[in-house]
CSV table of C-alpha atoms in Angstrom, one decimal:
chain,number,residue,atom,x,y,z
A,935,UNK,CA,0.0,0.0,0.0
A,936,UNK,CA,1.5,3.2,-1.1
A,937,UNK,CA,1.7,6.3,1.1
A,938,UNK,CA,2.4,9.1,-1.3
A,939,UNK,CA,2.7,11.8,1.4
A,940,UNK,CA,1.4,15.3,1.1
A,941,UNK,CA,4.9,16.5,2.0
A,942,UNK,CA,6.5,17.9,-1.0
A,943,UNK,CA,8.0,15.2,-3.2
A,944,UNK,CA,10.7,17.6,-4.5
A,945,UNK,CA,12.9,16.9,-1.6
A,946,UNK,CA,16.1,18.4,-3.1
A,947,UNK,CA,14.6,21.9,-2.9
A,948,UNK,CA,14.2,21.6,0.9
A,949,UNK,CA,17.2,19.5,1.6
A,950,UNK,CA,18.5,19.8,5.2
A,951,UNK,CA,22.3,19.5,5.0
A,952,UNK,CA,23.4,16.8,7.5
A,953,UNK,CA,26.7,16.7,9.3
A,954,UNK,CA,29.7,15.5,7.3
A,955,UNK,CA,30.4,12.7,9.7
A,956,UNK,CA,26.9,11.3,9.0
A,957,UNK,CA,27.6,11.3,5.3
A,958,UNK,CA,30.9,9.5,5.9
A,959,UNK,CA,29.2,6.8,8.0
A,960,UNK,CA,26.6,6.5,5.3
A,961,UNK,CA,29.3,6.1,2.6
A,962,UNK,CA,30.9,3.3,4.6
A,963,UNK,CA,27.7,1.5,5.1
A,964,UNK,CA,26.8,1.6,1.4
A,965,UNK,CA,30.0,0.4,0.0
A,966,UNK,CA,28.2,-1.0,-3.0
A,967,UNK,CA,27.6,2.5,-4.4
A,968,UNK,CA,31.3,2.8,-5.3
A,969,UNK,CA,30.2,1.5,-8.7
A,970,UNK,CA,27.1,2.5,-10.5
A,971,UNK,CA,26.0,-1.0,-11.3
A,972,UNK,CA,26.1,-4.2,-9.2
A,973,UNK,CA,25.5,-7.8,-10.2
A,974,UNK,CA,22.0,-7.4,-8.9
A,975,UNK,CA,21.3,-4.4,-11.1
A,976,UNK,CA,22.6,-6.1,-14.2
A,977,UNK,CA,20.8,-8.7,-16.3
A,978,UNK,CA,20.8,-12.2,-14.8
A,979,UNK,CA,23.6,-14.4,-16.2
A,980,UNK,CA,22.5,-17.0,-18.7
A,981,UNK,CA,23.6,-19.7,-16.4
A,982,UNK,CA,21.1,-18.6,-13.8
A,983,UNK,CA,17.9,-18.4,-15.8
A,984,UNK,CA,15.0,-20.4,-14.3
A,985,UNK,CA,14.6,-23.9,-15.7
A,986,UNK,CA,11.5,-24.7,-17.8
A,987,UNK,CA,10.0,-26.8,-15.0
A,988,UNK,CA,10.0,-23.8,-12.7
A,989,UNK,CA,12.4,-25.4,-10.1
A,990,UNK,CA,15.5,-23.5,-9.0
A,991,UNK,CA,18.9,-24.7,-8.1
A,992,UNK,CA,20.4,-23.8,-4.8
A,993,UNK,CA,22.8,-21.4,-6.5
A,994,UNK,CA,19.9,-19.6,-8.2
A,995,UNK,CA,18.0,-19.3,-4.9
A,996,UNK,CA,21.0,-17.9,-3.1
A,997,UNK,CA,21.4,-15.4,-6.0
A,998,UNK,CA,17.8,-14.2,-5.4
A,999,UNK,CA,18.4,-14.1,-1.6
A,1000,UNK,CA,21.5,-12.0,-1.9
A,1001,UNK,CA,19.7,-9.7,-4.4
A,1002,UNK,CA,16.9,-9.2,-1.9
A,1003,UNK,CA,19.2,-8.5,1.0
A,1004,UNK,CA,21.3,-6.1,-1.1
A,1005,UNK,CA,18.3,-4.2,-2.5
A,1006,UNK,CA,16.5,-3.7,0.8
A,1007,UNK,CA,19.7,-2.6,2.4
A,1008,UNK,CA,20.1,0.0,-0.3
A,1009,UNK,CA,16.4,1.2,-0.3
A,1010,UNK,CA,15.1,1.0,3.2
A,1011,UNK,CA,15.7,4.2,5.3
A,1012,UNK,CA,16.3,2.3,8.5
A,1013,UNK,CA,16.1,-1.4,8.1
A,1014,UNK,CA,17.4,-2.2,11.6
A,1015,UNK,CA,15.1,0.0,13.6
A,1016,UNK,CA,13.4,-3.1,15.0
A,1017,UNK,CA,15.5,-6.1,14.1
A,1018,UNK,CA,19.1,-6.4,15.2
A,1019,UNK,CA,21.6,-6.4,12.3
A,1020,UNK,CA,23.4,-9.4,13.7
A,1021,UNK,CA,20.1,-11.4,14.0
A,1022,UNK,CA,19.1,-10.5,10.5
A,1023,UNK,CA,22.4,-11.5,8.9
A,1024,UNK,CA,22.7,-14.7,11.0
A,1025,UNK,CA,19.3,-15.6,9.6
A,1026,UNK,CA,20.6,-14.9,6.0
A,1027,UNK,CA,23.5,-17.2,6.6
A,1028,UNK,CA,21.3,-19.9,8.1
A,1029,UNK,CA,19.0,-19.8,5.1
A,1030,UNK,CA,21.9,-20.4,2.7
A,1031,UNK,CA,22.9,-23.4,4.7
A,1032,UNK,CA,19.3,-24.8,5.0
A,1033,UNK,CA,18.3,-24.5,1.4
A,1034,UNK,CA,17.9,-27.8,-0.5
A,1035,UNK,CA,19.7,-28.5,-3.8
A,1036,UNK,CA,16.6,-27.7,-5.8
A,1037,UNK,CA,13.5,-25.7,-4.8
A,1038,UNK,CA,10.3,-24.2,-6.1
A,1039,UNK,CA,9.3,-20.5,-6.0
A,1040,UNK,CA,6.9,-21.4,-3.2
A,1041,UNK,CA,9.7,-22.9,-1.2
A,1042,UNK,CA,11.9,-19.8,-1.8
A,1043,UNK,CA,9.0,-17.7,-0.5
A,1044,UNK,CA,9.0,-19.8,2.7
A,1045,UNK,CA,12.6,-18.7,3.3
A,1046,UNK,CA,12.5,-15.0,2.3
A,1047,UNK,CA,9.1,-13.9,3.6
A,1048,UNK,CA,10.0,-14.5,7.3
A,1049,UNK,CA,13.3,-12.8,6.7
A,1050,UNK,CA,11.7,-9.5,5.6
A,1051,UNK,CA,9.1,-9.9,8.3
A,1052,UNK,CA,11.9,-9.6,10.9
A,1053,UNK,CA,12.2,-5.9,10.0
A,1054,UNK,CA,8.8,-5.1,11.6
A,1055,UNK,CA,7.7,-2.9,8.7
A,1056,UNK,CA,4.2,-3.7,7.4
A,1057,UNK,CA,5.0,-2.1,4.1
A,1058,UNK,CA,8.1,-4.2,3.5
A,1059,UNK,CA,7.2,-7.8,2.5
A,1060,UNK,CA,7.3,-10.5,-0.1
A,1061,UNK,CA,4.0,-11.4,-1.9
A,1062,UNK,CA,3.2,-15.2,-1.9
A,1063,UNK,CA,3.2,-16.8,-5.4
A,1064,UNK,CA,-0.5,-17.4,-5.3
A,1065,UNK,CA,-0.7,-19.0,-8.8
A,1066,UNK,CA,1.9,-21.6,-7.7
A,1067,UNK,CA,0.2,-22.4,-4.4
A,1068,UNK,CA,-3.6,-22.1,-5.2
A,1069,UNK,CA,-4.0,-23.9,-8.4
A,1070,UNK,CA,-7.4,-24.9,-9.7
A,1071,UNK,CA,-6.8,-28.7,-9.1
A,1072,UNK,CA,-5.0,-28.5,-5.8
A,1073,UNK,CA,-6.8,-29.9,-2.8
A,1074,UNK,CA,-7.4,-27.4,0.0
A,1075,UNK,CA,-8.6,-27.4,3.6
A,1076,UNK,CA,-12.3,-27.6,2.9
A,1077,UNK,CA,-13.4,-24.9,5.4
A,1078,UNK,CA,-12.8,-21.2,5.2
A,1079,UNK,CA,-12.0,-19.5,8.5
A,1080,UNK,CA,-11.7,-16.2,10.3
A,1081,UNK,CA,-8.7,-15.3,12.5
A,1082,UNK,CA,-9.5,-13.2,15.5
A,1083,UNK,CA,-7.2,-10.2,15.6
A,1084,UNK,CA,-7.1,-10.1,19.4
A,1085,UNK,CA,-6.5,-13.7,20.4
A,1086,UNK,CA,-5.8,-15.5,17.2
A,1087,UNK,CA,-8.6,-18.0,17.6
A,1088,UNK,CA,-9.9,-19.6,14.4
A,1089,UNK,CA,-13.6,-19.9,13.6
A,1090,UNK,CA,-15.5,-21.1,10.6
A,1091,UNK,CA,-16.9,-18.4,8.2
A,1092,UNK,CA,-20.0,-20.4,7.2
A,1093,UNK,CA,-21.6,-23.9,7.6
A,1094,UNK,CA,-20.1,-26.5,5.4
A,1095,UNK,CA,-19.4,-30.3,5.5
A,1096,UNK,CA,-21.3,-30.6,8.7
A,1097,UNK,CA,-19.3,-28.0,10.6
A,1098,UNK,CA,-21.5,-25.0,11.6
A,1099,UNK,CA,-20.8,-21.4,11.0
A,1100,UNK,CA,-18.9,-19.8,14.0
A,1101,UNK,CA,-17.5,-23.1,15.3
A,1102,UNK,CA,-14.1,-22.6,16.9
A,1103,UNK,CA,-11.5,-24.9,15.4
A,1104,UNK,CA,-9.0,-26.1,18.0
A,1105,UNK,CA,-6.9,-28.7,16.1
A,1106,UNK,CA,-6.2,-29.8,12.6
A,1107,UNK,CA,-4.3,-33.0,11.9
A,1108,UNK,CA,-3.1,-33.2,15.5
A,1109,UNK,CA,-1.7,-29.6,15.5
A,1110,UNK,CA,-3.3,-27.0,17.7
A,1111,UNK,CA,-4.6,-24.0,15.8
A,1112,UNK,CA,-2.7,-21.8,18.3
A,1113,UNK,CA,0.5,-23.4,17.0
A,1114,UNK,CA,-0.7,-23.1,13.4
A,1115,UNK,CA,-1.4,-19.4,13.8
A,1116,UNK,CA,1.9,-18.8,15.5
A,1117,UNK,CA,3.8,-20.5,12.7
A,1118,UNK,CA,2.0,-18.7,9.9
A,1119,UNK,CA,2.5,-15.3,11.5
A,1120,UNK,CA,6.2,-15.6,10.7
A,1121,UNK,CA,5.4,-14.9,7.1
A,1122,UNK,CA,3.4,-11.7,7.8
A,1123,UNK,CA,5.0,-8.3,8.1
A,1124,UNK,CA,3.7,-5.7,10.5
A,1125,UNK,CA,4.5,-3.4,13.4
A,1126,UNK,CA,2.0,-4.8,15.8
A,1127,UNK,CA,0.8,-8.3,16.7
A,1128,UNK,CA,-2.9,-7.4,16.2
A,1129,UNK,CA,-2.2,-5.9,12.8
A,1130,UNK,CA,-0.3,-9.1,11.7
A,1131,UNK,CA,-3.3,-11.2,12.8
A,1132,UNK,CA,-5.6,-8.9,10.7
A,1133,UNK,CA,-3.4,-9.5,7.6
A,1134,UNK,CA,-3.3,-13.2,8.4
A,1135,UNK,CA,-7.0,-13.4,7.8
A,1136,UNK,CA,-6.4,-12.6,4.1
A,1137,UNK,CA,-3.4,-14.8,3.8
A,1138,UNK,CA,-4.6,-17.8,5.8
A,1139,UNK,CA,-5.8,-20.1,3.0
A,1140,UNK,CA,-2.6,-19.5,1.0
A,1141,UNK,CA,-0.2,-19.9,3.9
A,1142,UNK,CA,-2.0,-22.9,5.3
A,1143,UNK,CA,-1.9,-24.6,1.9
A,1144,UNK,CA,1.8,-23.8,1.8
A,1145,UNK,CA,2.7,-25.2,5.2
A,1146,UNK,CA,0.0,-27.8,6.1
A,1147,UNK,CA,-1.5,-29.3,2.9
A,1148,UNK,CA,-2.8,-32.8,3.2
A,1149,UNK,CA,-5.2,-35.3,1.5
A,1150,UNK,CA,-7.4,-35.5,4.6
A,1151,UNK,CA,-7.9,-33.2,7.6
A,1152,UNK,CA,-8.8,-34.4,11.0
A,1153,UNK,CA,-10.6,-31.4,12.6
A,1154,UNK,CA,-11.5,-30.8,16.2
A,1155,UNK,CA,-13.9,-28.0,16.9
A,1156,UNK,CA,-15.8,-26.5,19.7
A,1157,UNK,CA,-19.5,-25.9,19.3
A,1158,UNK,CA,-22.0,-24.9,22.0
A,1159,UNK,CA,-19.4,-25.9,24.7
A,1160,UNK,CA,-19.0,-29.4,23.3
A,1161,UNK,CA,-15.9,-30.7,21.6
A,1162,UNK,CA,-16.6,-32.4,18.3
A,1163,UNK,CA,-14.4,-34.2,15.7
A,1164,UNK,CA,-14.7,-34.9,12.0
A,1165,UNK,CA,-12.4,-35.9,9.2
A,1166,UNK,CA,-12.7,-34.2,5.8
A,1167,UNK,CA,-11.1,-34.9,2.5
A,1168,UNK,CA,-9.2,-32.1,0.8
A,1169,UNK,CA,-11.3,-30.3,-1.9
A,1170,UNK,CA,-10.8,-28.1,-4.8
A,1171,UNK,CA,-12.2,-24.5,-4.7
A,1172,UNK,CA,-14.9,-25.6,-7.2
A,1173,UNK,CA,-15.9,-28.5,-4.9
A,1174,UNK,CA,-15.9,-26.2,-1.8
A,1175,UNK,CA,-18.1,-23.6,-3.6
A,1176,UNK,CA,-20.6,-26.4,-4.7
A,1177,UNK,CA,-20.8,-27.8,-1.2
A,1178,UNK,CA,-21.4,-24.4,0.3
A,1179,UNK,CA,-24.4,-23.9,-2.1
A,1180,UNK,CA,-25.7,-27.3,-1.2
A,1181,UNK,CA,-25.5,-26.6,2.5
A,1182,UNK,CA,-27.3,-23.3,2.1
A,1183,UNK,CA,-30.0,-24.9,0.0
A,1184,UNK,CA,-30.5,-27.7,2.6
A,1185,UNK,CA,-30.8,-25.1,5.3
A,1186,UNK,CA,-33.4,-23.2,3.3
A,1187,UNK,CA,-31.2,-20.2,2.8
A,1188,UNK,CA,-30.8,-18.1,-0.3
A,1189,UNK,CA,-27.3,-18.6,-1.7
A,1190,UNK,CA,-25.2,-15.5,-1.0
A,1191,UNK,CA,-24.6,-13.3,-4.0
A,1192,UNK,CA,-21.1,-12.5,-4.9
A,1193,UNK,CA,-20.2,-9.3,-3.0
A,1194,UNK,CA,-19.2,-6.4,-5.1
A,1195,UNK,CA,-15.9,-4.8,-4.3
A,1196,UNK,CA,-16.5,-1.8,-2.0
A,1197,UNK,CA,-16.2,1.6,-3.5
A,1198,UNK,CA,-13.2,3.8,-2.6
A,1199,UNK,CA,-15.6,6.2,-0.9
A,1200,UNK,CA,-19.4,6.5,-0.5
A,1201,UNK,CA,-21.9,7.8,1.9
A,1202,UNK,CA,-25.4,7.2,3.2
A,1203,UNK,CA,-27.8,8.8,5.6
A,1204,UNK,CA,-28.8,7.0,8.8
A,1205,UNK,CA,-31.1,7.6,11.8
A,1206,UNK,CA,-33.9,9.0,9.6
A,1207,UNK,CA,-31.4,11.4,7.9
A,1208,UNK,CA,-29.9,12.8,11.1
A,1209,UNK,CA,-26.5,11.1,10.6
A,1210,UNK,CA,-24.3,10.8,7.6
A,1211,UNK,CA,-21.9,7.8,7.3
A,1212,UNK,CA,-19.0,8.2,4.9
A,1213,UNK,CA,-17.3,4.9,4.1
A,1214,UNK,CA,-13.7,5.9,3.4
A,1215,UNK,CA,-12.3,2.5,2.3
A,1216,UNK,CA,-9.0,3.5,0.7
A,1217,UNK,CA,-7.0,6.6,0.1
A,1218,UNK,CA,-7.2,6.7,-3.7
A,1219,UNK,CA,-8.7,8.9,-6.5
A,1220,UNK,CA,-7.4,12.3,-5.4
A,1221,UNK,CA,-9.0,13.7,-8.6
A,1222,UNK,CA,-12.4,12.3,-7.9
A,1223,UNK,CA,-12.5,13.0,-4.2
A,1224,UNK,CA,-13.2,16.8,-4.4
A,1225,UNK,CA,-16.3,16.3,-6.5
A,1226,UNK,CA,-17.5,13.5,-4.2
A,1227,UNK,CA,-17.0,15.7,-1.0
A,1228,UNK,CA,-18.7,18.7,-2.6
A,1229,UNK,CA,-21.7,16.6,-3.5
A,1230,UNK,CA,-21.9,15.0,0.0
A,1231,UNK,CA,-21.4,18.2,1.9
A,1232,UNK,CA,-23.9,20.1,-0.2
A,1233,UNK,CA,-26.5,17.5,0.6
A,1234,UNK,CA,-25.9,17.1,4.3
A,1235,UNK,CA,-25.6,20.8,4.9
A,1236,UNK,CA,-28.9,21.4,3.0
A,1237,UNK,CA,-30.5,18.7,5.2
A,1238,UNK,CA,-28.9,20.1,8.3
A,1239,UNK,CA,-27.3,16.8,9.2
A,1240,UNK,CA,-25.6,17.4,12.6
A,1241,UNK,CA,-23.3,14.4,12.7
A,1242,UNK,CA,-20.9,13.0,10.1
A,1243,UNK,CA,-19.2,9.6,10.8
A,1244,UNK,CA,-16.1,8.8,8.7
A,1245,UNK,CA,-15.3,5.1,8.6
A,1246,UNK,CA,-11.7,4.0,8.0
A,1247,UNK,CA,-12.0,0.6,9.6
A,1248,UNK,CA,-11.3,-1.1,6.2
A,1249,UNK,CA,-8.9,1.4,4.9
A,1250,UNK,CA,-5.3,0.0,4.4
A,1251,UNK,CA,-3.9,3.3,3.1
A,1252,UNK,CA,-2.9,4.8,-0.3
A,1253,UNK,CA,-2.3,8.5,-1.1
A,1254,UNK,CA,-2.3,10.7,2.0
A,1255,UNK,CA,-3.2,13.7,-0.2
A,1256,UNK,CA,-6.7,12.3,-0.3
A,1257,UNK,CA,-7.0,12.7,3.5
A,1258,UNK,CA,-6.0,16.3,3.2
A,1259,UNK,CA,-8.9,17.0,0.9
A,1260,UNK,CA,-11.3,15.8,3.6
A,1261,UNK,CA,-9.5,17.8,6.3
A,1262,UNK,CA,-9.8,21.0,4.2
A,1263,UNK,CA,-13.6,20.6,4.6
A,1264,UNK,CA,-14.0,19.4,8.2
A,1265,UNK,CA,-11.2,20.9,10.2
A,1266,UNK,CA,-11.8,24.1,12.1
A,1267,UNK,CA,-8.0,24.8,12.4
A,1268,UNK,CA,-4.9,24.6,10.1
A,1269,UNK,CA,-3.6,21.0,10.0
A,1270,UNK,CA,-0.7,18.8,8.9
A,1271,UNK,CA,-0.4,15.0,8.7
A,1272,UNK,CA,3.4,14.7,9.0
A,1273,UNK,CA,6.0,16.5,11.0
A,1274,UNK,CA,9.0,15.3,9.2
A,1275,UNK,CA,10.2,12.7,6.7
A,1276,UNK,CA,13.5,11.0,5.9
A,1277,UNK,CA,14.8,9.1,3.0
A,1278,UNK,CA,18.1,8.1,1.4
A,1279,UNK,CA,18.5,7.9,-2.3
A,1280,UNK,CA,20.9,5.4,-3.7
A,1281,UNK,CA,21.4,4.3,-7.3
A,1282,UNK,CA,19.2,1.3,-6.5
A,1283,UNK,CA,16.5,3.6,-5.2
A,1284,UNK,CA,16.7,5.7,-8.3
A,1285,UNK,CA,16.4,2.7,-10.6
A,1286,UNK,CA,13.2,1.5,-8.8
A,1287,UNK,CA,11.7,5.0,-8.7
A,1288,UNK,CA,12.3,5.4,-12.4
A,1289,UNK,CA,10.8,2.0,-13.1
A,1290,UNK,CA,7.6,3.0,-11.2
A,1291,UNK,CA,7.2,6.7,-11.9
A,1292,UNK,CA,9.6,7.7,-14.7
A,1293,UNK,CA,11.5,10.9,-13.8
A,1294,UNK,CA,8.7,12.4,-11.7
A,1295,UNK,CA,10.1,11.6,-8.3
A,1296,UNK,CA,13.8,11.3,-9.0
A,1297,UNK,CA,16.3,13.0,-6.8
A,1298,UNK,CA,20.1,13.0,-6.7
A,1299,UNK,CA,21.7,10.4,-4.4
A,1300,UNK,CA,22.1,11.4,-0.8
A,1301,UNK,CA,20.3,11.7,2.5
A,1302,UNK,CA,17.2,13.9,2.7
A,1303,UNK,CA,15.5,15.2,5.8
A,1304,UNK,CA,12.5,17.4,5.6
A,1305,UNK,CA,10.9,19.2,8.5
A,1306,UNK,CA,7.4,20.4,7.8
A,1307,UNK,CA,6.7,23.5,9.9
A,1308,UNK,CA,3.8,24.9,7.8
A,1309,UNK,CA,0.2,23.9,8.2
A,1310,UNK,CA,-2.5,23.4,5.6
A,1311,UNK,CA,-5.4,25.8,5.8
A,1312,UNK,CA,-9.0,24.8,5.6
A,1313,UNK,CA,-11.1,26.0,2.6
A,1314,UNK,CA,-12.3,29.6,2.7
A,1315,UNK,CA,-15.5,28.7,0.9
A,1316,UNK,CA,-17.7,27.8,3.9
A,1317,UNK,CA,-20.4,26.3,1.5
A,1318,UNK,CA,-17.9,23.5,0.8
A,1319,UNK,CA,-17.1,22.9,4.4
A,1320,UNK,CA,-19.0,20.8,7.0
A,1321,UNK,CA,-19.5,22.5,10.4
A,1322,UNK,CA,-21.3,19.7,12.3
A,1323,UNK,CA,-19.9,17.1,14.6
A,1324,UNK,CA,-17.5,14.6,13.1
A,1325,UNK,CA,-16.7,11.1,14.3
A,1326,UNK,CA,-14.0,8.7,13.1
A,1327,UNK,CA,-14.2,4.9,13.2
A,1328,UNK,CA,-10.9,3.0,13.3
A,1329,UNK,CA,-9.7,-0.6,13.5
A,1330,UNK,CA,-6.5,-2.6,13.9
A,1331,UNK,CA,-6.5,-2.8,10.1
A,1332,UNK,CA,-6.4,1.0,9.6
A,1333,UNK,CA,-2.9,1.4,8.2
A,1334,UNK,CA,-0.5,3.6,6.3
A,1335,UNK,CA,-2.1,6.8,4.9
A,1336,UNK,CA,-5.4,5.9,6.7
A,1337,UNK,CA,-3.5,5.7,10.0
A,1338,UNK,CA,-1.9,9.1,9.3
A,1339,UNK,CA,-5.3,10.4,8.6
A,1340,UNK,CA,-6.7,9.2,11.9
A,1341,UNK,CA,-3.6,10.5,13.8
A,1342,UNK,CA,-4.1,14.1,12.4
A,1343,UNK,CA,-7.9,13.9,12.9
A,1344,UNK,CA,-7.3,13.2,16.6
A,1345,UNK,CA,-4.3,15.5,17.1
A,1346,UNK,CA,-6.1,18.5,15.7
A,1347,UNK,CA,-9.3,17.8,17.6
A,1348,UNK,CA,-11.5,17.4,14.6
A,1349,UNK,CA,-13.8,15.0,16.5
A,1350,UNK,CA,-14.0,11.8,18.5
A,1351,UNK,CA,-12.3,8.5,17.5
A,1352,UNK,CA,-14.2,5.3,18.2
A,1353,UNK,CA,-12.9,1.8,17.7
A,1354,UNK,CA,-9.5,0.1,17.9
A,1355,UNK,CA,-5.9,1.3,17.9
A,1356,UNK,CA,-4.7,1.7,14.3
A,1357,UNK,CA,-2.3,-0.8,12.8
A,1358,UNK,CA,-0.2,2.1,11.4
A,1359,UNK,CA,2.1,3.7,13.9
A,1360,UNK,CA,2.9,7.4,14.6
A,1361,UNK,CA,6.5,6.8,13.5
A,1362,UNK,CA,6.4,4.6,10.4
A,1363,UNK,CA,7.9,3.6,7.1
A,1364,UNK,CA,6.2,4.0,3.8
A,1365,UNK,CA,6.2,5.1,0.1
A,1366,UNK,CA,6.9,1.6,-1.1
A,1367,UNK,CA,8.8,0.6,-4.2
A,1368,UNK,CA,8.2,-2.7,-6.1
A,1369,UNK,CA,11.1,-5.0,-6.7
A,1370,UNK,CA,11.1,-8.5,-8.3
A,1371,UNK,CA,13.7,-11.0,-7.4
A,1372,UNK,CA,15.8,-11.5,-10.6
A,1373,UNK,CA,15.4,-15.2,-11.1
A,1374,UNK,CA,12.2,-16.4,-9.3
A,1375,UNK,CA,10.4,-13.1,-10.1
A,1376,UNK,CA,8.8,-13.1,-6.7
A,1377,UNK,CA,7.2,-9.7,-6.0
A,1378,UNK,CA,8.6,-7.7,-3.1
A,1379,UNK,CA,7.6,-4.3,-1.7
A,1380,UNK,CA,9.9,-2.2,0.4
A,1381,UNK,CA,9.6,1.2,2.1
A,1382,UNK,CA,12.0,3.9,1.0
A,1383,UNK,CA,10.9,6.7,3.4
A,1384,UNK,CA,10.4,7.1,7.2
A,1385,UNK,CA,7.6,9.4,8.5
A,1386,UNK,CA,6.9,11.1,11.8
A,1387,UNK,CA,3.3,12.0,12.1
A,1388,UNK,CA,2.6,15.6,13.3
A,1389,UNK,CA,3.3,16.1,17.0
A,1390,UNK,CA,4.7,12.6,17.5
A,1391,UNK,CA,6.8,11.8,20.6
A,1392,UNK,CA,9.2,9.3,19.0
A,1393,UNK,CA,10.0,7.8,22.4
A,1394,UNK,CA,6.4,6.6,22.5
A,1395,UNK,CA,5.5,4.8,19.3
A,1396,UNK,CA,2.0,3.6,18.9
A,1397,UNK,CA,-1.0,3.9,16.6
A,1398,UNK,CA,-3.9,6.3,16.9
A,1399,UNK,CA,-5.5,5.6,20.3
A,1400,UNK,CA,-9.3,5.8,20.2
A,1401,UNK,CA,-11.2,8.2,22.5
A,1402,UNK,CA,-13.8,5.4,22.9
A,1403,UNK,CA,-12.2,2.0,22.7
A,1404,UNK,CA,-14.5,-0.8,21.4
A,1405,UNK,CA,-14.0,-3.7,19.0
A,1406,UNK,CA,-14.2,-2.6,15.4
A,1407,UNK,CA,-17.4,-4.5,14.7
A,1408,UNK,CA,-19.1,-2.5,17.5
A,1409,UNK,CA,-17.7,0.9,16.6
A,1410,UNK,CA,-20.6,2.1,14.4
A,1411,UNK,CA,-23.4,1.1,16.8
A,1412,UNK,CA,-21.4,2.6,19.7
A,1413,UNK,CA,-21.1,5.9,17.9
A,1414,UNK,CA,-24.8,6.0,17.0
A,1415,UNK,CA,-25.6,5.3,20.7
A,1416,UNK,CA,-23.4,8.2,21.7
A,1417,UNK,CA,-25.1,10.5,19.2
A,1418,UNK,CA,-28.6,9.4,20.4
A,1419,UNK,CA,-27.6,10.2,24.0
A,1420,UNK,CA,-26.6,13.7,23.0
A,1421,UNK,CA,-30.1,14.7,21.8
């Protein structure tokens, strides 16, 4: 998820000159920049091209591993902020020793994903090779599950193969689900345990298939305080979908229609038109947002709607400038999302930036620190602004630019925050760049900037803390109850 900050991207114009000793230390640490090109910037040698059957030799896998370590060390602004350098490099050496003579892309992922997850940066991660793991004919665990983001407990998402919806699964093939979750979490990047559990919900089917695939699954589950057991055969996705429809028909239920992808942003009126709910699902479409906001605010102002609820519980981030467009219309005071930002530009960073954006965001090599002292001013046109009471709903999933939005919302007293602590922190990494491992072509994403949200105390790192702490699924109803009591 990209966090294209509202801070000026033309960093060289506002470059803070750092002490010479810092530059010297930096030069020593990035010894590879002595030359413009490295083996990992150059085309892959013919001898290392991937074989037609898709399997890699150990030599090829180590080449990709070293390319990954080199690239993240050249791009990331502070890769050892959480993980000790000795621990990280010891793990690299151990991986080289543990790798078999031949391996698949999926096996390589099992080595490199936990390595990047050690960095504790939710933006920096390796993407699972889904098409290699979740093929049409492969047999899967025949139940789909939810992972609780507070305690890691696993429950079924719907009734299927005799297991009722909401049953708590405690064991699969003799392995406790607590151990399964703990093992799968090593592949998930993130700053906080609860955020990684949230991400595991989306990754669970893929990672379980990668680590625990079997022909049959002996499942123990808890239902109505009674422990039950069943054994199910592995099934294809088509078989699972067909069984789900049969179960729904037998229960007299109408089969669920395929859910449409949520819109980037939309709104509706609640409580007989007394409350507006804006679902702000991702920070995208900066060109479309002004027209949307003008339309929404015109209507709710005309109808004298006294409360606006902004919901970022499902917002994983995007472009922080979109958040500024909202603040221009709801804030009573000047505002700013970020206090400062830091990045270092190496030849490798330049190459990845150019691949992604052309010359738009290129800067000379060096260290860049920008302090943002100025504040953004709300719109002067009061007809385009909302003057009622504003509420913000957050969750552990609220991340990146959405977390920055929630931080500024609370810091500048724009309203009350209801829900859970955000998954994004007040000191964080972001503005990710895409990188593909040269041989396996596994997708990787890595931060190339560090951000300090406005007014942050960097000795106390945490997400946005809600004014009213409730579970995310109760945040909306809790807010509506608070509004009703204020009548």
